[in-house]
């Protein structure tokens, strides 16, 4: 009996002393994430009941052809072609789908299109971002920047 009580106290103490980073990070996608290719940093924040994602940094923020900041030049809407890439919203309607998973739309600035998407936490420092066109899906892992 004393041995069991000691074991329960030891386990409880270990759980209380454990760093909370994983527990907090596992359910929280908020923060800055580096895309798998390393070409952009995206800030994910709470947005109403869901999440938003906005580009906050680029590996190459200046367009080599123009010498000016990168813009959303692949967007099919002429009114949006000149909007800056820094500050560009990537997620829309991204709402909770299940624990640690959100569903909505993701904007792909490489082709100017939006796709059905899911975002899920694969670990405290890994965000899985997937997009689908019809039955064809693809995805990548983003890495949390700084903690």
PDB file of C-alpha atoms in Angstrom:
ATOM      1  CA  UNK A   1       0.000   0.000   0.000  1.00  0.00           C
ATOM      2  CA  UNK A   2       2.800   2.447   0.915  1.00  0.00           C
ATOM      3  CA  UNK A   3       4.618   1.486  -2.284  1.00  0.00           C
ATOM      4  CA  UNK A   4       1.513   2.232  -4.411  1.00  0.00           C
ATOM      5  CA  UNK A   5       0.979   5.572  -2.654  1.00  0.00           C
ATOM      6  CA  UNK A   6       4.638   6.499  -3.240  1.00  0.00           C
ATOM      7  CA  UNK A   7       4.317   5.552  -6.923  1.00  0.00           C
ATOM      8  CA  UNK A   8       1.169   7.689  -7.347  1.00  0.00           C
ATOM      9  CA  UNK A   9       2.890  10.649  -5.667  1.00  0.00           C
ATOM     10  CA  UNK A  10       5.993  10.200  -7.859  1.00  0.00           C
ATOM     11  CA  UNK A  11       3.924  10.056 -11.074  1.00  0.00           C
ATOM     12  CA  UNK A  12       1.867  13.081 -10.011  1.00  0.00           C
ATOM     13  CA  UNK A  13       5.015  15.060  -9.203  1.00  0.00           C
ATOM     14  CA  UNK A  14       6.573  14.120 -12.553  1.00  0.00           C
ATOM     15  CA  UNK A  15       3.459  15.223 -14.451  1.00  0.00           C
ATOM     16  CA  UNK A  16       3.331  18.527 -12.588  1.00  0.00           C
ATOM     17  CA  UNK A  17       7.029  19.157 -13.183  1.00  0.00           C
ATOM     18  CA  UNK A  18       6.900  18.268 -16.899  1.00  0.00           C
ATOM     19  CA  UNK A  19       7.298  21.226 -19.233  1.00  0.00           C
ATOM     20  CA  UNK A  20       3.922  22.345 -20.551  1.00  0.00           C
ATOM     21  CA  UNK A  21       5.205  23.229 -24.044  1.00  0.00           C
ATOM     22  CA  UNK A  22       3.977  20.054 -25.707  1.00  0.00           C
ATOM     23  CA  UNK A  23       0.579  20.159 -24.047  1.00  0.00           C
ATOM     24  CA  UNK A  24       0.098  23.783 -25.055  1.00  0.00           C
ATOM     25  CA  UNK A  25       1.691  23.419 -28.469  1.00  0.00           C
ATOM     26  CA  UNK A  26      -0.140  20.227 -29.353  1.00  0.00           C
ATOM     27  CA  UNK A  27      -3.515  21.961 -29.345  1.00  0.00           C
ATOM     28  CA  UNK A  28      -2.447  25.451 -30.392  1.00  0.00           C
ATOM     29  CA  UNK A  29      -1.476  26.188 -33.985  1.00  0.00           C
ATOM     30  CA  UNK A  30      -0.956  29.859 -33.164  1.00  0.00           C
ATOM     31  CA  UNK A  31       2.492  31.235 -33.843  1.00  0.00           C
ATOM     32  CA  UNK A  32       4.844  31.701 -36.783  1.00  0.00           C
ATOM     33  CA  UNK A  33       5.524  28.780 -39.132  1.00  0.00           C
ATOM     34  CA  UNK A  34       8.148  28.276 -41.837  1.00  0.00           C
ATOM     35  CA  UNK A  35       6.804  26.623 -44.991  1.00  0.00           C
ATOM     36  CA  UNK A  36       8.378  23.334 -46.052  1.00  0.00           C
ATOM     37  CA  UNK A  37      10.300  25.001 -48.897  1.00  0.00           C
ATOM     38  CA  UNK A  38      11.531  27.695 -46.506  1.00  0.00           C
ATOM     39  CA  UNK A  39      10.383  30.500 -48.784  1.00  0.00           C
ATOM     40  CA  UNK A  40       7.743  32.016 -46.475  1.00  0.00           C
ATOM     41  CA  UNK A  41       6.885  32.548 -42.815  1.00  0.00           C
ATOM     42  CA  UNK A  42       3.187  32.403 -41.963  1.00  0.00           C
ATOM     43  CA  UNK A  43       1.637  33.751 -38.776  1.00  0.00           C
ATOM     44  CA  UNK A  44      -1.285  31.628 -37.615  1.00  0.00           C
ATOM     45  CA  UNK A  45      -3.648  33.252 -35.147  1.00  0.00           C
ATOM     46  CA  UNK A  46      -7.093  32.686 -33.710  1.00  0.00           C
ATOM     47  CA  UNK A  47      -9.809  34.188 -35.865  1.00  0.00           C
ATOM     48  CA  UNK A  48     -13.244  34.002 -34.287  1.00  0.00           C
ATOM     49  CA  UNK A  49     -13.851  30.296 -33.704  1.00  0.00           C
ATOM     50  CA  UNK A  50     -11.237  29.267 -36.262  1.00  0.00           C
ATOM     51  CA  UNK A  51      -7.728  30.202 -37.361  1.00  0.00           C
ATOM     52  CA  UNK A  52      -6.227  32.655 -39.856  1.00  0.00           C
ATOM     53  CA  UNK A  53      -2.877  32.467 -41.614  1.00  0.00           C
ATOM     54  CA  UNK A  54      -1.051  35.517 -42.996  1.00  0.00           C
ATOM     55  CA  UNK A  55       2.349  35.775 -44.705  1.00  0.00           C
ATOM     56  CA  UNK A  56       4.679  37.741 -42.409  1.00  0.00           C
ATOM     57  CA  UNK A  57       8.005  37.086 -44.114  1.00  0.00           C
ATOM     58  CA  UNK A  58       9.531  35.937 -47.383  1.00  0.00           C
ATOM     59  CA  UNK A  59      12.928  34.453 -48.174  1.00  0.00           C
ATOM     60  CA  UNK A  60      13.042  36.825 -51.153  1.00  0.00           C
ATOM     61  CA  UNK A  61      10.828  39.810 -50.272  1.00  0.00           C
ATOM     62  CA  UNK A  62      12.014  41.835 -53.282  1.00  0.00           C
ATOM     63  CA  UNK A  63      10.994  40.890 -56.831  1.00  0.00           C
ATOM     64  CA  UNK A  64      14.254  40.554 -58.789  1.00  0.00           C
ATOM     65  CA  UNK A  65      12.584  41.729 -62.023  1.00  0.00           C
ATOM     66  CA  UNK A  66      11.120  44.956 -60.623  1.00  0.00           C
ATOM     67  CA  UNK A  67      13.298  45.697 -57.605  1.00  0.00           C
ATOM     68  CA  UNK A  68      10.077  46.242 -55.625  1.00  0.00           C
ATOM     69  CA  UNK A  69       8.378  44.185 -52.885  1.00  0.00           C
ATOM     70  CA  UNK A  70       6.779  40.936 -54.092  1.00  0.00           C
ATOM     71  CA  UNK A  71       3.088  41.236 -55.021  1.00  0.00           C
ATOM     72  CA  UNK A  72       0.269  38.751 -55.671  1.00  0.00           C
ATOM     73  CA  UNK A  73       0.819  38.928 -59.444  1.00  0.00           C
ATOM     74  CA  UNK A  74      -0.579  35.438 -60.185  1.00  0.00           C
ATOM     75  CA  UNK A  75      -4.019  36.410 -58.840  1.00  0.00           C
ATOM     76  CA  UNK A  76      -6.622  36.251 -61.638  1.00  0.00           C
ATOM     77  CA  UNK A  77      -8.463  39.263 -60.152  1.00  0.00           C
ATOM     78  CA  UNK A  78      -6.830  42.415 -61.597  1.00  0.00           C
ATOM     79  CA  UNK A  79      -7.802  44.363 -58.466  1.00  0.00           C
ATOM     80  CA  UNK A  80      -5.745  41.966 -56.299  1.00  0.00           C
ATOM     81  CA  UNK A  81      -2.643  41.522 -58.489  1.00  0.00           C
ATOM     82  CA  UNK A  82      -0.806  44.422 -56.852  1.00  0.00           C
ATOM     83  CA  UNK A  83      -1.465  43.537 -53.212  1.00  0.00           C
ATOM     84  CA  UNK A  84       1.758  42.908 -51.262  1.00  0.00           C
ATOM     85  CA  UNK A  85       2.741  39.333 -50.446  1.00  0.00           C
ATOM     86  CA  UNK A  86       3.682  40.402 -46.914  1.00  0.00           C
ATOM     87  CA  UNK A  87       0.342  40.540 -45.120  1.00  0.00           C
ATOM     88  CA  UNK A  88      -1.381  38.308 -47.678  1.00  0.00           C
ATOM     89  CA  UNK A  89      -4.063  36.113 -46.055  1.00  0.00           C
ATOM     90  CA  UNK A  90      -3.645  32.422 -46.901  1.00  0.00           C
ATOM     91  CA  UNK A  91      -6.434  30.747 -44.898  1.00  0.00           C
ATOM     92  CA  UNK A  92     -10.134  31.495 -45.223  1.00  0.00           C
ATOM     93  CA  UNK A  93     -13.002  29.881 -43.360  1.00  0.00           C
ATOM     94  CA  UNK A  94     -10.546  27.657 -41.457  1.00  0.00           C
ATOM     95  CA  UNK A  95     -12.772  26.163 -38.733  1.00  0.00           C
ATOM     96  CA  UNK A  96     -12.252  23.298 -36.255  1.00  0.00           C
ATOM     97  CA  UNK A  97     -12.956  19.909 -37.850  1.00  0.00           C
ATOM     98  CA  UNK A  98     -11.739  17.694 -34.996  1.00  0.00           C
ATOM     99  CA  UNK A  99      -9.200  18.016 -32.176  1.00  0.00           C
ATOM    100  CA  UNK A 100      -6.015  19.641 -33.552  1.00  0.00           C
ATOM    101  CA  UNK A 101      -7.484  19.839 -37.079  1.00  0.00           C
ATOM    102  CA  UNK A 102      -9.071  22.704 -39.034  1.00  0.00           C
ATOM    103  CA  UNK A 103     -10.776  22.733 -42.447  1.00  0.00           C
ATOM    104  CA  UNK A 104     -11.378  25.561 -44.876  1.00  0.00           C
ATOM    105  CA  UNK A 105      -9.682  27.118 -47.894  1.00  0.00           C
ATOM    106  CA  UNK A 106      -6.032  27.907 -48.575  1.00  0.00           C
ATOM    107  CA  UNK A 107      -4.794  30.423 -51.121  1.00  0.00           C
ATOM    108  CA  UNK A 108      -1.846  29.372 -53.291  1.00  0.00           C
ATOM    109  CA  UNK A 109      -0.015  32.514 -54.406  1.00  0.00           C
ATOM    110  CA  UNK A 110       2.052  30.419 -56.851  1.00  0.00           C
ATOM    111  CA  UNK A 111      -0.991  29.976 -59.109  1.00  0.00           C
ATOM    112  CA  UNK A 112      -3.503  32.501 -57.725  1.00  0.00           C
ATOM    113  CA  UNK A 113      -6.063  29.839 -56.782  1.00  0.00           C
ATOM    114  CA  UNK A 114      -7.771  28.749 -53.574  1.00  0.00           C
ATOM    115  CA  UNK A 115      -8.168  25.105 -52.625  1.00  0.00           C
ATOM    116  CA  UNK A 116     -10.045  23.009 -50.072  1.00  0.00           C
ATOM    117  CA  UNK A 117      -7.606  22.543 -47.218  1.00  0.00           C
ATOM    118  CA  UNK A 118      -7.001  20.973 -43.848  1.00  0.00           C
ATOM    119  CA  UNK A 119      -4.464  22.121 -41.303  1.00  0.00           C
ATOM    120  CA  UNK A 120      -3.503  19.820 -38.443  1.00  0.00           C
ATOM    121  CA  UNK A 121      -0.922  19.720 -35.699  1.00  0.00           C
ATOM    122  CA  UNK A 122       1.379  16.753 -36.198  1.00  0.00           C
ATOM    123  CA  UNK A 123       3.361  17.690 -33.070  1.00  0.00           C
ATOM    124  CA  UNK A 124       4.210  20.765 -31.038  1.00  0.00           C
ATOM    125  CA  UNK A 125       6.466  22.131 -33.790  1.00  0.00           C
ATOM    126  CA  UNK A 126       4.960  20.586 -36.943  1.00  0.00           C
ATOM    127  CA  UNK A 127       1.911  21.855 -38.793  1.00  0.00           C
ATOM    128  CA  UNK A 128       0.582  19.607 -41.577  1.00  0.00           C
ATOM    129  CA  UNK A 129      -0.999  21.693 -44.346  1.00  0.00           C
ATOM    130  CA  UNK A 130      -2.924  19.870 -47.068  1.00  0.00           C
ATOM    131  CA  UNK A 131      -4.855  21.083 -50.086  1.00  0.00           C
ATOM    132  CA  UNK A 132      -7.111  19.288 -52.537  1.00  0.00           C
ATOM    133  CA  UNK A 133      -8.379  19.831 -56.063  1.00  0.00           C
ATOM    134  CA  UNK A 134     -11.159  17.306 -56.531  1.00  0.00           C
ATOM    135  CA  UNK A 135      -9.762  13.936 -55.454  1.00  0.00           C
ATOM    136  CA  UNK A 136      -6.139  15.014 -55.980  1.00  0.00           C
ATOM    137  CA  UNK A 137      -4.540  16.081 -52.686  1.00  0.00           C
ATOM    138  CA  UNK A 138      -1.081  17.137 -51.617  1.00  0.00           C
ATOM    139  CA  UNK A 139       0.496  18.556 -48.521  1.00  0.00           C
ATOM    140  CA  UNK A 140       3.557  19.667 -46.677  1.00  0.00           C
ATOM    141  CA  UNK A 141       4.857  20.061 -43.153  1.00  0.00           C
ATOM    142  CA  UNK A 142       5.524  23.533 -41.778  1.00  0.00           C
ATOM    143  CA  UNK A 143       7.962  24.039 -38.887  1.00  0.00           C
ATOM    144  CA  UNK A 144       7.302  26.322 -35.931  1.00  0.00           C
ATOM    145  CA  UNK A 145       9.690  29.292 -35.803  1.00  0.00           C
ATOM    146  CA  UNK A 146      11.002  30.254 -32.365  1.00  0.00           C
ATOM    147  CA  UNK A 147       9.245  29.289 -29.182  1.00  0.00           C
TER     148      UNK A 147
END
